[in-house]
Coordinates of C-alpha atoms in Angstrom, one line a residue:
M1 CA -39.1 10.6 5.0
L2 CA -39.9 8.2 7.3
L3 CA -38.0 5.6 5.8
A4 CA -35.0 8.3 6.4
Q5 CA -36.3 7.7 10.3
L6 CA -36.5 4.3 10.1
A7 CA -32.5 3.3 8.7
A8 CA -31.4 6.4 11.1
A9 CA -33.1 5.3 14.5
L10 CA -31.9 1.5 13.5
L11 CA -28.3 2.6 12.2
L12 CA -27.9 3.8 15.3
L13 CA -28.9 1.2 17.3
L14 CA -26.7 -1.4 15.7
W15 CA -23.5 0.5 16.5
A16 CA -24.6 1.5 20.1
G17 CA -25.7 -2.1 20.4
G18 CA -23.0 -3.4 18.7
Y19 CA -19.9 -1.1 20.4
G20 CA -21.6 -1.7 24.3
W21 CA -21.4 -5.4 23.5
A22 CA -17.9 -5.3 22.4
A23 CA -16.3 -3.5 24.9
L24 CA -18.1 -5.3 27.9
Q25 CA -16.7 -8.2 25.9
V26 CA -13.3 -6.2 26.2
R27 CA -13.3 -6.0 29.5
A28 CA -14.7 -8.7 30.8
Q29 CA -11.1 -10.3 29.3
R30 CA -9.3 -8.2 31.5
G31 CA -11.1 -9.3 33.8
G32 CA -12.9 -6.3 34.7
A33 CA -10.4 -3.9 34.9
R34 CA -10.6 -0.6 33.5
R35 CA -8.9 0.3 30.2
K36 CA -6.0 3.0 32.0
R37 CA -4.8 5.2 27.8
K38 CA -7.3 6.8 26.2
E39 CA -7.7 4.0 22.8
P40 CA -7.3 6.1 19.7
L41 CA -10.1 6.9 17.4
V42 CA -9.8 3.7 15.6
W43 CA -9.8 1.6 18.2
H44 CA -13.8 2.6 18.8
L45 CA -14.2 2.5 15.2
T46 CA -13.0 -0.9 14.5
L47 CA -14.2 -2.3 18.2
P48 CA -17.5 -3.7 17.1
W49 CA -16.7 -5.2 13.3
L50 CA -14.2 -6.6 15.0
A51 CA -15.7 -8.9 17.9
A52 CA -18.6 -9.9 15.5
A53 CA -16.3 -10.9 13.5
E54 CA -14.3 -13.1 16.3
R55 CA -18.0 -14.2 17.8
F56 CA -20.3 -15.6 14.3
G57 CA -16.8 -17.1 12.7
V58 CA -15.8 -14.2 9.9
W59 CA -12.2 -14.8 9.6
D60 CA -12.6 -18.3 8.5
Q61 CA -15.0 -18.2 6.1
L62 CA -13.0 -15.0 4.4
Q63 CA -9.3 -17.3 5.2
S64 CA -8.7 -16.8 1.6
P65 CA -8.2 -13.2 0.7
L66 CA -7.6 -12.1 4.6
T67 CA -4.1 -13.9 3.9
I68 CA -3.7 -12.0 0.5
M69 CA -5.2 -8.3 2.1
H70 CA -2.4 -10.1 4.8
S71 CA 0.8 -10.4 2.8
R72 CA 0.3 -7.2 0.3
L73 CA 0.1 -5.0 3.6
L74 CA 2.8 -7.1 5.0
I75 CA 5.2 -5.9 1.9
L76 CA 4.3 -2.0 2.1
N77 CA 4.2 -2.2 6.0
G78 CA 7.2 -4.6 7.3
E79 CA 7.7 -7.1 9.4
R80 CA 5.9 -4.9 12.1
H81 CA 2.8 -6.1 10.9
S82 CA 0.6 -8.7 12.3
F83 CA -2.9 -10.4 11.1
D84 CA -4.4 -8.4 13.8
D85 CA -3.6 -5.7 12.3
T86 CA -4.5 -7.1 9.3
K87 CA -8.0 -7.4 10.6
Q88 CA -8.2 -4.5 11.7
E89 CA -8.1 -2.9 8.5
L90 CA -10.3 -5.3 7.1
A91 CA -12.7 -3.8 10.1
L92 CA -11.7 -0.2 9.2
A93 CA -12.8 -0.2 5.8
V94 CA -16.0 -1.6 7.1
A95 CA -17.1 0.6 9.5
Y96 CA -16.2 3.7 6.6
G97 CA -18.4 2.4 4.4
Y98 CA -21.1 2.2 8.1
A99 CA -20.8 5.5 9.1
A100 CA -21.2 6.7 5.5
L101 CA -24.3 5.6 5.1
T102 CA -25.2 6.5 8.6
V103 CA -24.6 9.9 8.5
A104 CA -26.6 9.9 4.5
A105 CA -29.9 8.2 6.2
L106 CA -29.0 11.2 9.1
M107 CA -29.1 13.5 6.0
A108 CA -31.7 12.0 4.5
W109 CA -34.3 12.7 7.7
Q110 CA -33.1 15.9 8.4
S111 CA -33.4 17.7 4.7
G112 CA -36.4 15.1 4.0
E113 CA -34.3 14.2 0.6
P114 CA -34.6 10.7 0.3
M115 CA -32.2 10.1 -2.3
L116 CA -29.3 10.8 0.1
L117 CA -29.5 7.4 1.6
A118 CA -29.7 5.8 -1.4
V119 CA -26.7 7.7 -2.3
G120 CA -25.3 6.9 0.8
A121 CA -25.8 3.5 0.3
V122 CA -23.7 3.2 -2.9
I123 CA -20.8 5.1 -1.1
A124 CA -21.0 2.5 2.2
G125 CA -20.2 0.1 -1.3
V126 CA -17.2 2.1 -2.8
L127 CA -15.8 2.9 0.4
P128 CA -14.5 -0.3 1.4
A129 CA -13.6 -1.2 -1.7
A130 CA -11.6 2.1 -3.0
K131 CA -9.6 1.4 -0.1
L132 CA -8.8 -2.1 -0.7
R133 CA -7.9 -1.0 -4.0
D134 CA -4.8 1.4 -2.7
Q135 CA -4.1 -1.1 -1.2
K136 CA -2.9 -2.5 -4.7
T137 CA -2.0 0.4 -6.8
R138 CA 0.3 1.3 -3.8
L139 CA 1.9 -2.4 -3.7
H140 CA 2.0 -1.8 -7.7
R141 CA 3.6 1.6 -7.8
R142 CA 6.3 -0.2 -4.6
K143 CA 7.3 -2.2 -7.8
Q144 CA 7.3 0.1 -10.3
Q145 CA 9.6 2.3 -7.8
V146 CA 12.3 -0.3 -7.5
L147 CA 12.1 -1.6 -11.4
L148 CA 13.8 1.8 -12.0
A149 CA 16.3 2.6 -9.5
M150 CA 17.1 -1.3 -10.2
P151 CA 19.0 -1.5 -13.0
E152 CA 21.4 2.4 -12.2
L153 CA 22.0 -0.1 -8.6
I154 CA 23.1 -2.7 -10.9
S155 CA 25.4 -0.6 -13.0
Q156 CA 26.8 1.3 -10.2
L157 CA 27.9 -2.0 -8.2
M158 CA 29.3 -3.1 -11.9
L159 CA 31.6 0.3 -11.8
L160 CA 32.4 -0.6 -7.8
I161 CA 32.7 -4.1 -8.3
G162 CA 35.3 -3.4 -11.9
A163 CA 37.5 -1.1 -9.8
G164 CA 38.2 -3.4 -7.5
E165 CA 35.7 -2.9 -4.2
T166 CA 34.3 -6.1 -2.5
I167 CA 31.0 -6.9 -3.1
Q168 CA 30.2 -5.8 1.0
R169 CA 32.0 -2.2 0.2
A170 CA 30.6 -1.5 -2.9
L171 CA 26.9 -2.1 -1.1
L172 CA 28.0 -0.2 1.7
R173 CA 29.1 3.4 -1.0
C174 CA 26.4 2.3 -3.5
Q175 CA 24.4 2.8 0.0
A176 CA 26.3 5.9 1.1
S177 CA 25.7 8.0 -1.9
H178 CA 21.4 7.3 -1.5
V179 CA 20.7 7.9 1.4
R180 CA 18.7 11.3 0.5
E181 CA 16.5 9.1 -1.3
A182 CA 16.7 6.7 1.4
S183 CA 15.2 8.9 4.3
A184 CA 12.3 9.7 1.3
G185 CA 10.9 6.8 1.3
H186 CA 11.8 5.1 -1.7
P187 CA 11.7 1.1 -0.7
L188 CA 14.9 0.3 -3.1
Y189 CA 17.3 2.7 -1.0
A190 CA 15.6 1.3 2.6
E191 CA 15.7 -1.4 2.3
L192 CA 20.1 -1.6 1.2
T193 CA 19.7 0.9 4.4
R194 CA 18.9 -1.5 6.0
L195 CA 21.0 -4.3 4.8
C196 CA 24.3 -2.7 5.2
H197 CA 23.1 -1.9 8.7
D198 CA 22.1 -5.6 9.1
M199 CA 25.9 -6.7 7.7
H200 CA 27.6 -4.1 9.8
N201 CA 25.5 -5.6 12.4
G202 CA 27.3 -8.7 12.6
V203 CA 24.2 -10.6 10.4
A204 CA 26.2 -12.7 8.0
F205 CA 25.6 -11.7 4.1
H206 CA 23.8 -14.4 2.9
V207 CA 21.3 -14.2 5.3
A208 CA 20.8 -10.4 4.5
L209 CA 20.6 -10.7 1.5
E210 CA 18.2 -13.1 1.6
G211 CA 16.2 -10.8 4.2
F212 CA 16.9 -8.0 1.6
S213 CA 15.1 -10.0 -0.9
K214 CA 12.0 -10.8 0.7
R215 CA 12.2 -7.0 1.7
C216 CA 11.7 -5.9 -1.2
A217 CA 9.4 -8.9 -2.5
V218 CA 10.2 -8.5 -6.4
Q219 CA 11.2 -11.3 -8.7
E220 CA 13.9 -9.3 -9.9
V221 CA 15.3 -8.1 -6.8
A222 CA 15.0 -12.1 -6.5
M223 CA 17.9 -12.2 -9.0
F224 CA 19.7 -10.3 -8.6
T225 CA 20.1 -11.1 -5.3
T226 CA 20.8 -15.5 -6.2
N227 CA 22.9 -13.8 -8.7
L228 CA 24.8 -12.6 -5.7
L229 CA 25.3 -15.1 -3.3
L230 CA 26.2 -17.9 -6.4
N231 CA 29.5 -15.7 -7.6
Y232 CA 30.3 -13.5 -4.9
R233 CA 33.0 -16.1 -3.8
R234 CA 33.8 -16.7 -7.3
G235 CA 34.4 -12.5 -7.9
G236 CA 36.0 -11.2 -10.5
D237 CA 34.5 -11.3 -14.7
R238 CA 31.7 -14.3 -13.7
L239 CA 30.7 -11.8 -11.3
R240 CA 30.4 -8.4 -14.1
L241 CA 29.7 -10.7 -17.0
S242 CA 26.2 -11.6 -15.0
L243 CA 26.1 -8.8 -13.4
R244 CA 25.6 -7.4 -17.0
E245 CA 23.0 -9.5 -18.3
L246 CA 21.0 -9.0 -15.5
S247 CA 21.3 -5.1 -15.6
Y248 CA 20.6 -5.7 -19.4
S249 CA 17.4 -7.3 -18.8
L250 CA 16.2 -4.4 -16.1
W251 CA 17.2 -2.2 -18.7
E252 CA 14.7 -3.2 -20.5
K253 CA 12.3 -3.4 -17.9
R254 CA 12.8 0.0 -17.2
K255 CA 11.2 1.0 -21.0
S256 CA 8.6 -0.8 -19.9
V257 CA 7.5 0.8 -17.4
S258 CA 8.3 4.2 -18.0
R259 CA 6.3 3.3 -21.3
T260 CA 3.4 2.6 -19.3
L261 CA 3.6 5.1 -16.5
G262 CA 4.2 7.6 -19.8
E263 CA 0.5 6.0 -21.5
E264 CA -1.2 6.2 -18.2
A265 CA -0.2 10.1 -17.4
S266 CA -1.3 10.7 -21.0
S267 CA -4.6 8.5 -20.3
K268 CA -5.0 11.5 -17.4
L269 CA -5.0 14.3 -19.3
V270 CA -7.7 12.9 -21.4
F271 CA -11.1 13.7 -19.0
P272 CA -9.4 17.5 -18.1
L273 CA -9.5 18.0 -21.4
V274 CA -12.5 17.0 -22.8
V275 CA -14.0 19.3 -19.8
I276 CA -12.0 22.5 -20.9
F277 CA -13.4 21.6 -24.4
L278 CA -17.2 21.7 -23.1
V279 CA -16.5 25.0 -21.4
L280 CA -15.1 26.8 -24.2
M281 CA -17.8 25.3 -26.4
V282 CA -20.6 27.0 -23.4
I283 CA -18.1 30.3 -24.2
V284 CA -18.6 30.6 -27.2
A285 CA -21.3 29.4 -28.1
S286 CA -23.4 31.3 -26.0
P287 CA -23.6 34.4 -27.1
A288 CA -25.3 33.3 -30.2
V289 CA -28.0 31.3 -28.8
L290 CA -29.2 34.7 -26.9
M291 CA -28.8 36.3 -29.9
M292 CA -30.6 34.6 -31.2
S293 CA -32.6 33.9 -28.3
F294 CA -33.9 37.7 -28.3

């Protein structure tokens, strides 16, 4: 009981002191002027952690993992995502863990159960790790979506080029036939839409293709754009042959990805099936146990 009280009081005092110190620093940087607009909740949660990290040089010590994290978020959120946004994401993950520990300490204080404090400490460690792991999962899922859609896109492109369309017009037709997927947020078709907008706005074809490859950040897309850049001036059979070879390899990768997704789906069903089996065992065995007790 005393431990929970001390922990709750200490955590609240640290938070209040850190927030007040950070707010004073921000106000000093702004020349003493007050904020004219209301800041969002995320700003208030991350303010003390960002200020403490800047003060004690934490960002310099975490330069390597922070760069890796920034590269992932840059792919997921687009080119507008800045390095400061990455710092805020990391600070927000730590703030969630600290908030969970503080709430657990307050609950342990009110209920008189010290075990709640231990549970809160575990949750405080799990929450930041889960948030960082979610970025890896989203990036992996994005890559799978691109790999699943690439063979179909290349096959459609080959048909249009074989029918006499130029590469630029073929890409525009492919984009027009997948407007719904692009509006739904599919990564490949959303970037294809941006590629077509760049070409329509007068951006050079090779520059637009390089930007498309960089934004997708998938090796197979880089191979596709390289083939187009090497052969789009030649056209004809040479271009169709290179696209056919690439399409064959991408169809094989699509089969592999589909097989992996199927295995993941089947493995996720194991735990619910085990729970259902245990419930059925209890339902079937409980009458016999009750009869034996009497």
